[in-house]
Coordinates of C-alpha atoms in Angstrom, one line a residue:
M1 CA 34.4 5.2 -31.6
E2 CA 31.8 2.5 -32.4
P3 CA 32.9 0.1 -29.7
R4 CA 32.7 2.8 -27.1
F5 CA 29.2 3.8 -28.2
W6 CA 27.9 0.2 -27.9
C7 CA 29.6 -0.2 -24.5
V8 CA 27.7 2.7 -23.1
V9 CA 24.4 1.6 -24.5
G10 CA 25.0 -1.9 -23.0
M11 CA 25.6 -0.5 -19.6
V12 CA 22.4 1.6 -19.6
A13 CA 20.4 -1.4 -20.7
M14 CA 21.8 -3.5 -17.9
Q15 CA 21.0 -0.8 -15.3
T16 CA 17.5 -0.4 -16.5
A17 CA 16.8 -4.1 -16.5
G18 CA 18.0 -4.3 -12.9
V19 CA 15.5 -1.7 -11.6
A20 CA 12.9 -3.7 -9.5
A21 CA 9.3 -2.8 -10.1
P22 CA 7.5 -1.5 -7.0
V23 CA 5.3 -3.8 -5.0
T24 CA 1.9 -2.2 -4.6
L25 CA -1.4 -2.4 -2.7
S26 CA -4.3 -0.1 -3.7
N27 CA -8.0 0.4 -3.6
S28 CA -10.3 3.4 -4.5
A29 CA -9.2 5.3 -1.3
L30 CA -5.5 4.4 -0.7
A31 CA -2.5 3.3 -2.6
L32 CA 0.8 2.0 -1.1
A33 CA 4.1 1.1 -2.8
W34 CA 7.3 -0.6 -1.5
D35 CA 10.7 -0.7 -3.3
S36 CA 11.7 -4.4 -3.5
G37 CA 15.2 -3.2 -4.6
D38 CA 15.6 -1.3 -1.4
N39 CA 14.7 -3.9 1.1
Y40 CA 11.0 -3.1 0.7
A41 CA 11.3 0.5 2.0
L42 CA 7.9 2.3 1.9
V43 CA 8.2 4.7 -1.0
S44 CA 4.6 5.9 -1.7
V45 CA 1.4 6.6 0.2
S46 CA -1.4 8.3 -1.7
Q47 CA -5.2 8.7 -1.7
G48 CA -5.6 6.2 -4.5
Q49 CA -3.9 5.4 -7.8
G50 CA -2.7 8.5 -9.8
R51 CA -2.8 10.8 -6.8
S52 CA 0.3 12.6 -5.4
S53 CA 2.3 10.7 -2.8
F54 CA 2.8 12.0 0.7
L55 CA 6.4 10.6 0.5
E56 CA 9.5 11.6 -1.5
S57 CA 12.4 9.2 -2.1
V58 CA 15.0 9.3 0.7
G59 CA 17.1 6.3 -0.2
D60 CA 19.7 8.2 -2.2
V61 CA 20.0 11.1 0.4
E62 CA 23.0 10.8 2.7
G63 CA 22.2 10.4 6.3
R64 CA 18.5 9.5 5.8
D65 CA 17.3 6.0 6.7
D66 CA 14.2 4.6 5.1
S67 CA 14.2 1.2 6.9
L68 CA 10.7 -0.1 7.4
W69 CA 11.6 -1.4 10.8
I70 CA 14.5 -1.4 13.3
L71 CA 15.0 -4.1 15.9
H72 CA 16.7 -3.2 19.2
F73 CA 18.4 -6.0 21.3
R74 CA 19.5 -5.0 24.8
Q75 CA 22.6 -6.6 26.3
T76 CA 23.3 -7.0 30.1
D77 CA 25.5 -4.0 30.2
G78 CA 22.8 -1.8 28.7
T79 CA 24.3 -1.7 25.2
I80 CA 21.8 -1.6 22.4
C81 CA 22.4 -3.5 19.2
R82 CA 20.2 -2.4 16.2
L83 CA 19.3 -4.5 13.2
T84 CA 17.6 -3.2 10.1
P85 CA 16.5 -4.7 6.7
N86 CA 20.0 -3.9 5.5
N87 CA 21.3 -6.7 7.8
A88 CA 19.2 -9.3 6.0
S89 CA 20.8 -11.8 3.6
R90 CA 17.7 -11.9 1.4
S91 CA 14.2 -10.5 1.3
T92 CA 11.1 -11.8 -0.4
H93 CA 7.4 -11.1 -0.7
T94 CA 4.1 -12.8 -1.5
Q95 CA 0.9 -11.1 -2.5
T96 CA -2.6 -12.6 -2.5
G97 CA -5.4 -10.2 -3.3
N98 CA -5.5 -7.3 -0.8
Q99 CA -2.8 -8.9 1.4
L100 CA 0.9 -8.4 1.2
V101 CA 3.5 -10.3 3.2
L102 CA 7.1 -9.1 3.3
N103 CA 9.9 -11.4 4.6
W104 CA 13.5 -10.8 5.6
H105 CA 15.8 -13.8 6.3
G106 CA 19.2 -14.3 7.7
I107 CA 19.3 -11.0 9.7
R108 CA 22.5 -10.8 11.7
S109 CA 25.4 -8.6 12.7
E110 CA 28.7 -9.1 14.4
S111 CA 27.3 -8.6 17.9
Q112 CA 24.0 -10.3 17.0
P113 CA 25.0 -13.4 14.9
G114 CA 21.3 -14.6 14.9
P115 CA 19.9 -15.6 12.6
I116 CA 16.7 -13.5 12.9
S117 CA 13.7 -13.5 10.6
V118 CA 11.1 -10.7 10.2
S119 CA 7.7 -11.0 8.6
V120 CA 5.4 -8.0 8.0
D121 CA 1.8 -8.5 7.0
I122 CA -0.1 -5.6 5.4
T123 CA -3.8 -5.8 4.5
L124 CA -5.8 -3.2 2.6
P125 CA -9.6 -3.9 2.7
A126 CA -11.7 -2.8 -0.2
A127 CA -12.6 0.9 -0.2
S128 CA -10.8 1.3 3.2
R129 CA -9.0 4.5 4.0
K130 CA -6.7 2.5 6.3
S131 CA -4.2 -0.3 5.7
F132 CA -3.5 -2.7 8.6
W133 CA 0.0 -3.8 9.6
S134 CA 1.6 -6.4 11.8
I135 CA 5.1 -7.7 12.4
R136 CA 6.6 -10.9 13.7
V137 CA 10.2 -11.4 14.8
S138 CA 11.7 -14.9 15.3
G139 CA 15.0 -16.6 15.5
T140 CA 17.9 -16.6 17.9
G141 CA 19.4 -13.5 19.5
Q142 CA 22.5 -13.0 21.6
A143 CA 20.4 -10.8 23.8
P144 CA 16.7 -10.3 24.4
L145 CA 14.6 -8.3 21.9
W146 CA 13.9 -5.0 23.6
Q147 CA 12.1 -2.7 21.2
V148 CA 10.7 -2.8 17.6
D149 CA 10.4 0.5 15.7
F150 CA 7.6 -0.2 13.3
P151 CA 6.3 0.9 10.9
R152 CA 8.8 3.6 10.0
V153 CA 7.3 6.1 7.5
A154 CA 10.2 8.1 6.1
G155 CA 10.4 11.0 3.6
I156 CA 7.0 12.6 4.4
R157 CA 7.2 15.7 2.2
A158 CA 5.9 19.2 2.6
L159 CA 2.5 19.7 0.9
G160 CA 2.4 23.5 1.0
D161 CA 0.4 24.9 3.9
D162 CA 1.0 22.1 6.4
Q163 CA 0.0 21.2 9.9
M164 CA 0.3 18.2 12.2
C165 CA -1.2 17.2 15.5
L166 CA 0.5 15.3 18.3
P167 CA -1.5 13.4 21.0
Y168 CA 0.4 15.3 23.8
F169 CA -2.1 15.3 26.6
W170 CA -5.3 16.9 25.1
G171 CA -3.5 17.5 21.8
R172 CA -0.9 19.9 20.3
L173 CA -0.8 21.5 16.9
L174 CA 2.4 21.9 14.9
R175 CA 2.4 24.4 12.1
T176 CA 4.9 23.8 9.3
P177 CA 6.1 20.6 10.9
M178 CA 8.9 20.1 8.5
R179 CA 10.7 23.0 10.1
A180 CA 10.0 21.7 13.6
S181 CA 13.3 19.9 13.9
R182 CA 12.9 18.9 17.5
R183 CA 12.4 15.1 17.8
R184 CA 9.3 14.3 19.8
V185 CA 8.9 10.8 21.3
L186 CA 5.6 10.6 23.3
A187 CA 5.0 7.6 25.6
Y188 CA 1.5 6.3 25.7
P189 CA -0.6 6.4 27.9
Q190 CA 1.2 9.5 29.2
P191 CA 1.9 12.1 28.1
A192 CA 0.4 10.7 24.9
A193 CA -3.3 10.5 25.7
M194 CA -4.2 8.9 22.3
Q195 CA -2.4 6.6 20.0
F196 CA -2.3 8.4 16.6
L197 CA -0.4 10.9 14.6
A198 CA -2.0 13.0 11.8
Y199 CA -0.6 15.4 9.2
W200 CA -2.5 17.4 6.6
G201 CA -1.9 20.2 4.1
T202 CA -3.0 22.1 1.0
P203 CA -0.7 23.1 -2.0
H204 CA -1.5 26.8 -1.5
T205 CA -1.4 29.0 1.6
L206 CA -4.8 29.5 3.2
S207 CA -6.0 32.9 4.5
P208 CA -5.8 34.3 7.0
P209 CA -2.3 33.2 8.0
I210 CA -3.0 33.0 11.7
E211 CA 0.6 32.3 12.8
S212 CA 1.9 35.5 11.1
L213 CA -0.9 37.6 12.6
E214 CA -0.6 36.4 16.2
G215 CA 2.7 34.7 16.4
S216 CA 3.4 31.1 17.3
T217 CA 1.1 31.1 20.3
S218 CA -2.1 32.0 18.6
E219 CA -5.0 32.1 21.1
T220 CA -7.8 32.7 18.6
G221 CA -10.4 30.1 17.9
W222 CA -10.5 31.1 14.2
S223 CA -8.7 29.0 11.6
P224 CA -8.9 28.8 7.8
D225 CA -11.2 26.1 6.4
R226 CA -9.0 23.1 5.8
S227 CA -11.8 20.6 4.9
N228 CA -10.2 20.0 1.4
A229 CA -6.7 19.3 2.8
T230 CA -5.1 15.9 2.2
G231 CA -4.0 14.1 5.3
L232 CA -1.8 11.2 6.5
Y233 CA -2.8 9.1 9.5
L234 CA -0.8 6.6 11.6
V235 CA -2.5 4.8 14.6
A236 CA -1.9 1.9 17.0
E237 CA -5.3 0.4 17.4
D238 CA -4.5 -1.1 20.7
G239 CA -7.6 -1.6 22.9
E240 CA -5.5 -3.2 25.7
A241 CA -3.4 0.0 26.0
H242 CA 0.1 -1.5 25.9
Y243 CA 2.9 0.8 26.7
K244 CA 4.4 2.3 23.5
R245 CA 6.0 5.5 22.2
L246 CA 4.8 7.5 19.2
A247 CA 7.6 9.5 17.5
R248 CA 8.4 12.0 14.8
D249 CA 11.3 14.1 13.7
A250 CA 12.1 16.3 10.7
D251 CA 15.2 17.7 8.9
G252 CA 13.8 20.9 7.5
T253 CA 12.5 19.4 4.2
T254 CA 11.0 16.0 5.2
M255 CA 9.5 14.3 8.2
R256 CA 9.7 10.8 9.6
W257 CA 7.1 8.9 11.8
W258 CA 7.5 5.7 13.7
I259 CA 6.1 3.8 16.6
E260 CA 8.4 2.3 19.3
N261 CA 6.7 -1.0 20.3
I262 CA 8.1 -2.5 23.5
A263 CA 8.8 -6.2 23.6
P264 CA 8.5 -8.2 26.8
V265 CA 11.7 -9.7 28.1
P266 CA 11.9 -13.3 29.3
E267 CA 13.3 -12.3 32.7
W268 CA 14.1 -9.2 34.8
P269 CA 16.8 -8.3 35.5
I270 CA 18.1 -9.5 32.2
G271 CA 20.5 -12.5 32.6
R272 CA 23.9 -12.8 31.2
D273 CA 24.4 -12.5 27.5
Q274 CA 23.8 -15.8 25.9
P275 CA 21.8 -17.1 22.9
C276 CA 18.1 -16.9 23.5
T277 CA 14.9 -17.6 21.5
V278 CA 13.2 -14.6 20.0
N279 CA 9.5 -15.0 19.3
Y280 CA 7.6 -11.7 19.2
T281 CA 4.4 -10.8 17.5
L282 CA 3.0 -7.3 17.7
P283 CA -0.1 -7.7 20.0
Y284 CA -2.2 -5.1 18.2
P285 CA -2.7 -3.9 14.7
I286 CA -1.2 -0.6 13.4
A287 CA -3.1 1.3 10.7
L288 CA -1.6 3.7 8.1
G289 CA -4.0 5.6 6.0
A290 CA -5.1 8.8 4.3
F291 CA -8.0 11.2 4.8
T292 CA -9.4 14.5 3.5
G293 CA -9.7 17.3 6.0
D294 CA -7.7 18.3 9.1
Y295 CA -7.5 17.3 12.7
H296 CA -11.3 17.1 12.9
E297 CA -11.4 14.3 10.4
A298 CA -8.4 12.5 12.0
A299 CA -10.0 12.7 15.4
A300 CA -13.2 11.3 14.0
M301 CA -11.3 8.3 12.6
Y302 CA -9.8 7.7 16.0
H303 CA -13.1 8.3 17.7
D304 CA -14.9 5.7 15.5
W305 CA -12.3 3.1 16.6
A306 CA -12.2 4.2 20.3
Q307 CA -15.9 3.9 20.7
Q308 CA -15.6 0.1 20.2
Q309 CA -13.0 -0.3 23.0
I310 CA -13.5 -1.3 26.6
W311 CA -13.2 2.2 28.0
C312 CA -16.3 3.2 26.0
R313 CA -18.5 0.2 26.8
R314 CA -20.4 2.1 29.5
G315 CA -21.8 4.4 26.8
T316 CA -22.3 8.1 27.2
V317 CA -22.5 9.8 30.6
S318 CA -26.3 10.0 30.2
Q319 CA -26.4 6.2 30.1
W320 CA -24.4 5.6 33.3
P321 CA -26.2 4.3 36.3
E322 CA -27.2 6.8 39.0
Q323 CA -27.2 4.3 41.9
Q324 CA -24.0 2.8 43.3
P325 CA -23.7 -0.8 42.0
K326 CA -23.3 -3.6 44.5
T327 CA -20.8 -5.9 42.7
P328 CA -17.1 -5.2 42.8
E329 CA -16.8 -5.6 39.0
Q330 CA -19.4 -2.9 38.4
L331 CA -18.2 -0.7 41.2
V332 CA -14.7 -0.2 39.7
T333 CA -16.2 1.4 36.6
W334 CA -18.9 3.5 38.3
T335 CA -18.6 7.3 38.5
P336 CA -20.7 9.0 41.2
P337 CA -23.2 11.5 39.8
W338 CA -21.6 14.4 41.8
F339 CA -18.3 13.7 40.2
R340 CA -19.7 13.8 36.7
N341 CA -21.3 17.2 37.2
I342 CA -18.1 19.0 38.3
G343 CA -17.8 22.3 36.4
F344 CA -14.6 23.6 37.9
W345 CA -11.6 21.8 39.4
A346 CA -9.3 23.7 41.8
K347 CA -6.1 23.1 43.6
F348 CA -5.5 24.5 47.1
Y349 CA -2.9 24.2 49.8
H350 CA -2.6 24.5 53.6
E351 CA -4.9 24.5 56.6
P352 CA -8.7 24.7 56.5
A353 CA -8.8 28.2 58.0
K354 CA -7.0 29.5 54.9
I355 CA -8.8 27.6 52.1
I356 CA -12.4 27.5 53.3
P357 CA -12.8 31.3 52.6
E358 CA -11.1 30.8 49.2
W359 CA -13.3 28.0 48.2
A360 CA -16.4 30.0 49.3
A361 CA -15.3 33.0 47.1
Y362 CA -14.8 30.8 44.0
R363 CA -18.1 29.0 44.6
K364 CA -20.0 32.3 44.9
W365 CA -18.3 33.8 41.8
L366 CA -18.5 30.7 39.5
R367 CA -21.9 29.3 40.6
V368 CA -21.1 25.9 39.2
P369 CA -20.5 22.5 40.9
M370 CA -16.9 22.6 42.1
A371 CA -14.2 20.2 43.4
S372 CA -10.7 20.7 44.6
H373 CA -7.5 18.8 45.1
Y374 CA -6.4 19.6 48.7
Y375 CA -2.7 19.6 49.5
R376 CA -0.8 20.0 52.8
Y377 CA -3.7 19.1 55.1
H378 CA -1.4 17.1 57.4
V379 CA 1.0 18.3 60.1
T380 CA 4.1 16.8 58.7
R381 CA 6.3 18.4 56.0
F382 CA 5.1 18.4 52.4
N383 CA 6.6 15.5 50.4
D384 CA 7.3 13.4 53.5
N385 CA 6.0 10.1 54.8
D386 CA 3.9 9.3 51.7
P387 CA 1.4 7.7 51.7
E388 CA 1.1 8.1 55.5
H389 CA -0.5 11.6 55.9
L390 CA -2.0 11.1 59.3
P391 CA -2.3 12.8 61.7
P392 CA -3.9 15.6 59.7
D393 CA -4.6 19.2 60.7
P394 CA -6.8 19.1 63.8
Y395 CA -9.5 21.0 62.0
L396 CA -9.5 18.9 58.8
L397 CA -12.8 17.1 59.3
D398 CA -14.6 20.4 60.3
G399 CA -13.2 22.0 57.2
M400 CA -14.4 19.1 55.0
R401 CA -17.9 19.4 56.4
D402 CA -17.9 23.2 55.8
A403 CA -16.7 22.7 52.2
R404 CA -19.5 20.3 51.4
E405 CA -22.1 22.7 52.8
L406 CA -20.6 25.3 50.4
G407 CA -21.1 22.9 47.5
V408 CA -17.4 22.1 47.1
A409 CA -16.2 18.5 47.0
P410 CA -12.7 18.4 48.6
L411 CA -10.3 15.6 47.7
P412 CA -7.4 15.3 50.1
Y413 CA -4.4 14.5 47.9
V414 CA -2.4 11.3 48.1
L415 CA 0.4 10.5 45.6
A416 CA -0.6 6.9 45.0
T417 CA 2.6 5.8 43.3
I418 CA 5.4 6.2 45.9
W419 CA 6.2 5.0 49.4
D420 CA 8.6 6.9 51.7
T421 CA 11.4 4.4 52.5
D422 CA 12.1 5.9 56.0
T423 CA 8.5 5.3 57.3
Q424 CA 7.8 2.5 59.8
S425 CA 5.1 1.1 57.5
W426 CA 7.7 0.6 54.6
I427 CA 9.8 -1.4 57.0
R428 CA 7.1 -3.3 58.9
E429 CA 5.0 -4.1 55.9
H430 CA 7.9 -5.1 53.7
G431 CA 7.3 -2.7 50.8
L432 CA 10.4 -3.6 48.8
P433 CA 9.1 -6.7 47.1
N434 CA 6.2 -4.7 45.7
S435 CA 8.2 -1.8 44.3
M436 CA 9.3 -1.2 40.7
K437 CA 12.7 -2.9 40.3
A438 CA 15.7 -1.7 38.5
E439 CA 18.2 -4.1 37.0
S440 CA 20.3 -4.0 40.2
G441 CA 17.3 -5.6 42.0
T442 CA 16.6 -2.5 44.1
F443 CA 13.7 -0.1 43.7
Y444 CA 13.5 2.9 41.4
P445 CA 14.1 5.9 43.6
W446 CA 12.5 9.3 43.5
K447 CA 14.5 11.8 45.6
I448 CA 12.7 14.8 46.9
G449 CA 15.0 16.9 49.1
N450 CA 16.4 14.6 51.7
E451 CA 13.6 12.0 51.2
V452 CA 14.0 8.9 49.1
F453 CA 10.7 7.4 47.9
A454 CA 10.2 4.0 46.1
W455 CA 8.1 3.8 43.0
M456 CA 5.5 1.2 43.7
C457 CA 4.0 -1.3 41.2
P458 CA 0.2 -0.7 41.0
A459 CA -0.3 -4.3 39.7
T460 CA 0.6 -5.8 43.1
E461 CA -2.1 -6.6 45.6
Q462 CA -0.1 -5.2 48.6
W463 CA 0.1 -1.8 47.1
R464 CA -3.6 -1.8 46.1
A465 CA -4.5 -2.9 49.6
K466 CA -2.3 0.0 50.9
M467 CA -4.2 2.5 48.8
R468 CA -7.6 1.1 50.0
E469 CA -6.4 1.4 53.6
T470 CA -5.2 5.0 53.0
C471 CA -8.5 6.0 51.4
R472 CA -10.6 4.5 54.1

């Protein structure tokens, strides 16, 4: 029996010796750990050394993927080839002070022979609640790089009494997000109005339990005090507002977050499949951090960053100029005083004889500055001939004057994104070259009834000139 005993002991010793120590970054506010034996999967995020992690191990659970990134390559026929750290022939890291660099080499698959290399840079400033991440992809691909899912934060565990906010338009609250199995992928800048995800919880249930008292659609403004909750925060600090998608899903026990970063392609439509150079660097930093509190604290973190961006450089409303500026550069960012003071926005349809009395009634009742989108003021059918809405109703101008005398600012509605392809202006003014192009070379269509509209590119001078002409 002795030989068998020593054999077992030897096997245990070999396995223990083969366990790789985690790679860590930490300061007084945040601690992060990666598993070097699992292709540097992120395995721990906590509010400093010795605190409980937001993550639980997912590497040994069937069906779960803890890859730190996923590369998407798009072939001419639309097929997507995905590469993960598991496709790398080797991975290494270097660490200098508060900076960690993770490298994967020889990344390839049968359809993407590569080789591709990926480098991830993570920095954790002293005492910072946020770590800052970037990624670089280089090498040779059989097709262009299309999308980079990064960073992927897998295995987010339930804390107890948990909530999460999504940047869906003005914001949406998810209670018990681990049980919200629906995958949500929100494109920024719409419908995602902001670029962050936040999750927080306490180990015990707070009182009162609003959702059980009022159901899933609680309308009360009351909520338990969550100022002592622990929270996780993921944000793209992108002041140039690149298109991206913020995503989350859950399986009933854990949750996963990731950001889908869109890589520019060298040409459009994509040419035939052939080896091409891949050289992509994420053009903005992504931050992963922790906080104490709930969505108020998460929003404050985002607000602190957003205040430094170009869209906040004008300052607060009280600091905006009252007089209309003279230079085009200043004019494009100027908001007229009457517009700033609107207290109620409305939406009305049909001829002036119908809507003027309705506006008057609302104005008398509300007694606040009021504006209204105004639809169907033209004589043609609705959703026809965009953006050519002339001639209008013969009493349109009289109605606009009457509205202003009532203290209502009417805004005749024009959908400034589409051009009706059976209008004479589309033909005469050669609208096709300035439309959004599908891979076939034709425009992206929007079909409304029997009408076919072309989605237009707002970056082209022709379409901007068309909108200036329409507004004048």
